[in-house]
Coordinates of C-alpha atoms in Angstrom, one line a residue:
M77 CA -13.6 -44.8 -9.1
I78 CA -15.2 -41.6 -10.9
M79 CA -15.5 -40.5 -7.5
A80 CA -11.8 -40.5 -7.4
G81 CA -10.5 -39.8 -10.3
F82 CA -12.9 -36.3 -10.6
K83 CA -11.2 -35.0 -7.1
N84 CA -8.0 -35.9 -8.2
F85 CA -9.5 -33.6 -11.4
V86 CA -10.4 -31.2 -9.4
M87 CA -6.6 -31.4 -6.8
F88 CA -4.8 -30.5 -10.4
V89 CA -7.0 -27.7 -11.2
V90 CA -7.2 -25.9 -7.8
L91 CA -2.9 -26.5 -7.7
H92 CA -2.4 -25.3 -11.1
L93 CA -4.8 -21.9 -9.8
L94 CA -2.2 -21.8 -6.4
M95 CA 0.6 -22.2 -8.3
A96 CA -1.0 -18.9 -10.9
M97 CA -1.7 -17.2 -8.0
A98 CA 1.8 -17.7 -6.5
M99 CA 3.6 -16.5 -9.5
A100 CA 1.4 -13.2 -9.8
I101 CA 2.4 -10.3 -7.5
D102 CA -1.5 -9.2 -7.8
T103 CA -3.7 -11.2 -9.6
A104 CA -5.5 -8.6 -10.5
W105 CA -5.8 -8.1 -14.8
Y106 CA -5.8 -4.2 -15.8
Y107 CA -6.6 -2.7 -19.1
G108 CA -3.8 -0.7 -20.9
H109 CA -2.7 -0.5 -24.5
A110 CA 0.7 -1.5 -26.1
T111 CA 2.9 -0.7 -29.2
F112 CA 6.3 -1.5 -30.3
Y113 CA 9.2 0.5 -31.1
G114 CA 12.6 -0.5 -32.4
D115 CA 12.8 -3.9 -35.0
M116 CA 13.2 -8.0 -34.6
K117 CA 16.7 -7.5 -33.2
G118 CA 16.2 -5.2 -30.6
G119 CA 17.4 -1.9 -32.3
E120 CA 16.8 1.0 -30.6
T121 CA 15.5 -1.3 -27.4
M122 CA 19.2 -1.0 -25.9
Q123 CA 20.6 1.4 -23.0
G124 CA 17.1 3.6 -21.7
A125 CA 15.5 5.7 -18.7
C126 CA 16.2 2.7 -16.0
G127 CA 19.9 2.6 -16.9
Y128 CA 20.6 -0.7 -18.1
G129 CA 23.0 -1.3 -20.7
D130 CA 23.1 -4.1 -23.5
L131 CA 19.9 -5.4 -22.2
F132 CA 21.5 -9.5 -23.8
K133 CA 25.0 -9.1 -22.1
Q134 CA 22.7 -8.4 -19.0
G135 CA 20.2 -11.5 -19.2
Y136 CA 17.2 -9.1 -20.0
G137 CA 17.0 -9.7 -24.2
L138 CA 14.2 -9.0 -26.1
K139 CA 11.4 -9.8 -23.6
T140 CA 11.0 -5.8 -22.8
A141 CA 9.3 -3.0 -22.9
A142 CA 9.0 1.1 -21.7
L143 CA 6.4 2.1 -19.4
S144 CA 4.2 5.1 -20.0
E145 CA 4.8 7.4 -17.5
A146 CA 1.8 5.9 -14.9
L147 CA 3.3 2.8 -15.1
F148 CA 6.9 3.9 -14.9
N149 CA 6.9 5.5 -11.3
H150 CA 9.6 7.6 -12.2
G151 CA 12.3 4.9 -12.6
S152 CA 11.6 3.1 -9.0
T153 CA 8.9 0.1 -11.6
C154 CA 12.3 -0.2 -13.6
G155 CA 13.2 -4.4 -13.3
A156 CA 9.1 -5.1 -12.2
C157 CA 7.9 -7.9 -14.5
F158 CA 4.5 -8.1 -16.4
E159 CA 2.3 -10.8 -18.0
I160 CA 0.4 -9.2 -21.1
M161 CA -2.4 -10.5 -23.4
C162 CA -4.1 -8.6 -26.5
V163 CA -8.0 -8.5 -25.9
N164 CA -11.1 -6.8 -27.3
D165 CA -9.4 -6.6 -30.6
P166 CA -10.1 -9.8 -33.3
Q167 CA -8.7 -7.5 -36.0
W168 CA -5.5 -7.3 -34.9
C169 CA -5.3 -9.5 -31.9
I170 CA -3.4 -13.2 -33.0
P171 CA -5.8 -15.8 -32.1
N172 CA -5.0 -18.2 -29.0
A173 CA -1.5 -16.0 -28.8
G174 CA -1.5 -16.2 -25.1
T175 CA 0.5 -14.2 -22.7
I176 CA 4.2 -12.5 -22.6
K177 CA 6.1 -12.1 -19.8
I178 CA 8.3 -8.6 -20.2
T179 CA 10.4 -6.8 -18.1
A180 CA 10.1 -2.9 -17.4
T181 CA 13.8 -1.5 -19.2
N182 CA 12.8 1.9 -20.2
L183 CA 10.5 4.9 -20.4
C184 CA 8.0 5.8 -23.0
P185 CA 7.9 9.4 -22.7
P186 CA 4.7 11.6 -22.6
N187 CA 3.9 13.9 -25.7
F188 CA 2.4 17.0 -24.7
T189 CA 2.5 18.3 -28.4
K190 CA -0.1 16.1 -30.4
T191 CA -3.5 15.9 -28.9
T192 CA -4.0 12.0 -30.5
D193 CA -1.9 9.2 -30.2
V194 CA -0.9 9.9 -27.3
W195 CA -0.8 6.5 -26.1
C196 CA 2.3 7.1 -23.2
N197 CA 1.0 10.5 -21.7
P198 CA -0.6 10.3 -18.0
P199 CA -2.9 8.7 -16.8
Q200 CA -2.4 5.9 -19.7
K201 CA -1.3 2.5 -18.4
H202 CA 0.5 1.8 -22.1
F203 CA 3.6 -0.7 -22.8
D204 CA 5.7 0.2 -26.0
L205 CA 7.0 -3.5 -26.3
S206 CA 10.2 -4.9 -28.6
M207 CA 8.5 -5.4 -31.8
P208 CA 9.7 -9.4 -31.2
M209 CA 7.1 -8.9 -28.0
F210 CA 4.3 -7.1 -29.6
V211 CA 4.4 -9.5 -32.8
K212 CA 3.8 -12.8 -30.0
L213 CA 0.5 -10.8 -29.6
A214 CA -0.7 -9.3 -32.6
Y215 CA -0.3 -8.8 -36.4
Y216 CA 2.7 -6.3 -37.1
K217 CA 0.3 -4.1 -39.0
A218 CA -2.0 -3.3 -35.8
G219 CA 0.6 -0.5 -34.2
V220 CA -1.3 -0.5 -31.0
I221 CA -3.8 -2.7 -29.5
P222 CA -5.9 -2.8 -26.2
V223 CA -4.3 -5.2 -23.5
R224 CA -5.0 -6.6 -20.0
Y225 CA -1.8 -7.2 -17.7
R226 CA -0.4 -7.5 -14.2
R227 CA 2.7 -8.1 -12.0
V228 CA 4.1 -10.7 -11.9
L229 CA 7.1 -12.4 -10.6
C230 CA 10.5 -12.5 -12.5
S231 CA 12.6 -15.7 -12.7
K232 CA 16.2 -14.5 -13.6
Q233 CA 19.1 -16.6 -14.5
G234 CA 23.1 -16.0 -12.6
G235 CA 21.5 -13.9 -9.6
V236 CA 21.9 -10.5 -8.8
K237 CA 24.7 -8.6 -10.2
F238 CA 25.9 -4.9 -9.8
E239 CA 27.8 -2.9 -12.1
I240 CA 29.9 0.2 -10.6
K241 CA 31.5 2.8 -11.4
G242 CA 32.7 6.2 -9.7
N243 CA 36.1 7.6 -8.1
R244 CA 37.3 8.9 -4.7
Y245 CA 34.1 11.2 -4.4
W246 CA 30.9 8.9 -5.6
T247 CA 30.2 5.8 -6.0
L248 CA 27.1 4.6 -8.3
V249 CA 26.0 1.4 -8.7
T250 CA 23.5 -0.5 -11.1
V251 CA 21.8 -2.8 -9.8
Y252 CA 20.0 -5.4 -12.5
N253 CA 19.0 -8.9 -13.1
V254 CA 16.8 -8.6 -10.2
G255 CA 14.9 -12.0 -9.6
G256 CA 11.2 -12.0 -7.5
A257 CA 9.3 -8.7 -7.2
G258 CA 12.1 -7.0 -9.5
D259 CA 12.2 -3.5 -8.7
V260 CA 14.8 -2.7 -6.4
T261 CA 13.4 -0.1 -3.8
N262 CA 16.4 0.4 -1.4
V263 CA 20.1 0.4 -1.5
K264 CA 22.5 0.2 1.4
I265 CA 26.5 0.1 0.7
K266 CA 29.0 -0.6 3.1
G267 CA 32.8 -0.7 2.7
S268 CA 35.8 -2.8 4.5
N269 CA 36.4 0.0 6.4
S270 CA 33.3 1.8 7.2
G271 CA 29.5 1.2 8.8
W272 CA 26.1 0.7 6.4
Q273 CA 25.2 3.8 4.9
Q274 CA 22.0 4.4 2.9
M275 CA 22.1 4.8 -0.9
N276 CA 20.1 7.2 -2.7
R277 CA 18.0 6.5 -6.4
N278 CA 19.9 8.7 -9.1
W279 CA 17.5 8.0 -11.8
G280 CA 16.5 4.3 -13.2
Q281 CA 18.1 1.7 -10.9
N282 CA 21.2 3.7 -10.5
W283 CA 22.2 4.2 -6.7
Q284 CA 24.1 6.4 -5.5
S285 CA 26.5 7.1 -2.7
G286 CA 28.8 10.9 -1.7
R287 CA 31.3 8.7 0.2
A288 CA 34.9 7.7 -0.1
L289 CA 34.8 4.0 -0.8
V290 CA 37.6 3.5 -3.1
G291 CA 40.7 1.1 -2.1
Q292 CA 37.4 -1.0 0.2
S293 CA 35.7 -4.3 -0.5
L294 CA 32.3 -3.6 -1.3
S295 CA 29.1 -5.5 0.5
F296 CA 25.3 -4.6 -0.4
Q297 CA 21.8 -4.9 0.8
V298 CA 18.8 -5.0 -1.1
T299 CA 15.4 -4.4 -0.9
T300 CA 12.9 -4.7 -3.3
S301 CA 9.1 -3.1 -3.6
D302 CA 7.7 -6.4 -1.6
G303 CA 9.9 -5.4 1.3
K304 CA 12.7 -8.6 1.2
M305 CA 16.2 -7.8 2.1
V306 CA 18.5 -10.1 0.7
P307 CA 22.1 -8.8 1.5
F308 CA 26.1 -9.6 -0.6
N309 CA 28.7 -9.3 1.5
N310 CA 32.0 -8.6 0.1
A311 CA 30.4 -8.4 -3.3
A312 CA 33.5 -6.4 -4.7
P313 CA 36.7 -6.9 -4.1
E314 CA 39.1 -4.7 -3.0
N315 CA 41.1 -2.9 -5.3
S316 CA 44.9 -4.5 -4.7
S317 CA 46.3 -1.4 -6.6
E318 CA 48.6 0.4 -3.7
S319 CA 48.3 3.4 -6.6
T320 CA 45.3 5.4 -5.8
A321 CA 45.0 6.7 -9.2
F322 CA 45.5 3.6 -10.7
T323 CA 42.2 2.6 -7.9
L324 CA 40.8 5.7 -9.2
Q325 CA 41.1 4.9 -13.4
S326 CA 39.9 1.1 -12.8
L327 CA 36.8 2.2 -11.3
Q328 CA 36.1 4.7 -13.9
C329 CA 37.1 2.4 -16.8
C330 CA 35.9 -1.2 -16.0
K331 CA 32.6 -3.0 -14.9
W332 CA 32.4 -5.6 -12.6
L333 CA 30.4 -7.9 -13.6
L334 CA 29.6 -9.6 -10.2
E335 CA 27.2 -12.7 -9.6
H336 CA 25.8 -14.2 -7.0
L337 CA 23.4 -16.4 -5.4
S338 CA 20.2 -16.1 -7.3
F339 CA 17.3 -13.5 -6.2
Y340 CA 14.2 -15.6 -6.0
F341 CA 11.4 -15.9 -3.5

């Protein structure tokens, strides 16, 4: 009886360990530091170097951070998720605070004019958290704390979304609310009257095509950093207007928020 109970306990522990490993892209923990910016309502955390807009409307909310240049990787890490804990600072770490999970939505820019408190300068691994996330780990007055972090899978609701802008000469697509690995590394686009074509990263998670695609329904192939590709066929409907000027005006002033199948792996 005791042996059976012990086996069940071991199986329970092993199962939970396997589940934890499955949620982590990289099971290793790394050392870094964290600060915060903005206020408790998320002021100053909207927009940013990843090309996202209103983080509340786009599903990220306040569970976000700006990354130092060493982690930001020229914008290719935008959309990735991290698990973070406060460590080795009993004065400021909140006891039993556990961990937080955030999405990378901005850059913490380096400041080469300073010689102290250069947390976001290379090669520092640093997270400038939203204030609500920071105070889950440490007391407000800490200012800066030592942390351990690791990459984890992103869990998003509502599926991948696309925001499309442009004109007759170019199309700019922001890809966001991506689950799984989270960080998009490649995007291809196809019009209903054209073949697949490679898009180029403009900045952050904004992807650009120089082909004329006005008036066509659009399909996408989105690939994340783990190499997984998901197709989104006929994601954007063709504009029904017969006026080219009206079609262009629609692309320039209107945002298409397109919800599709959940992007979980």
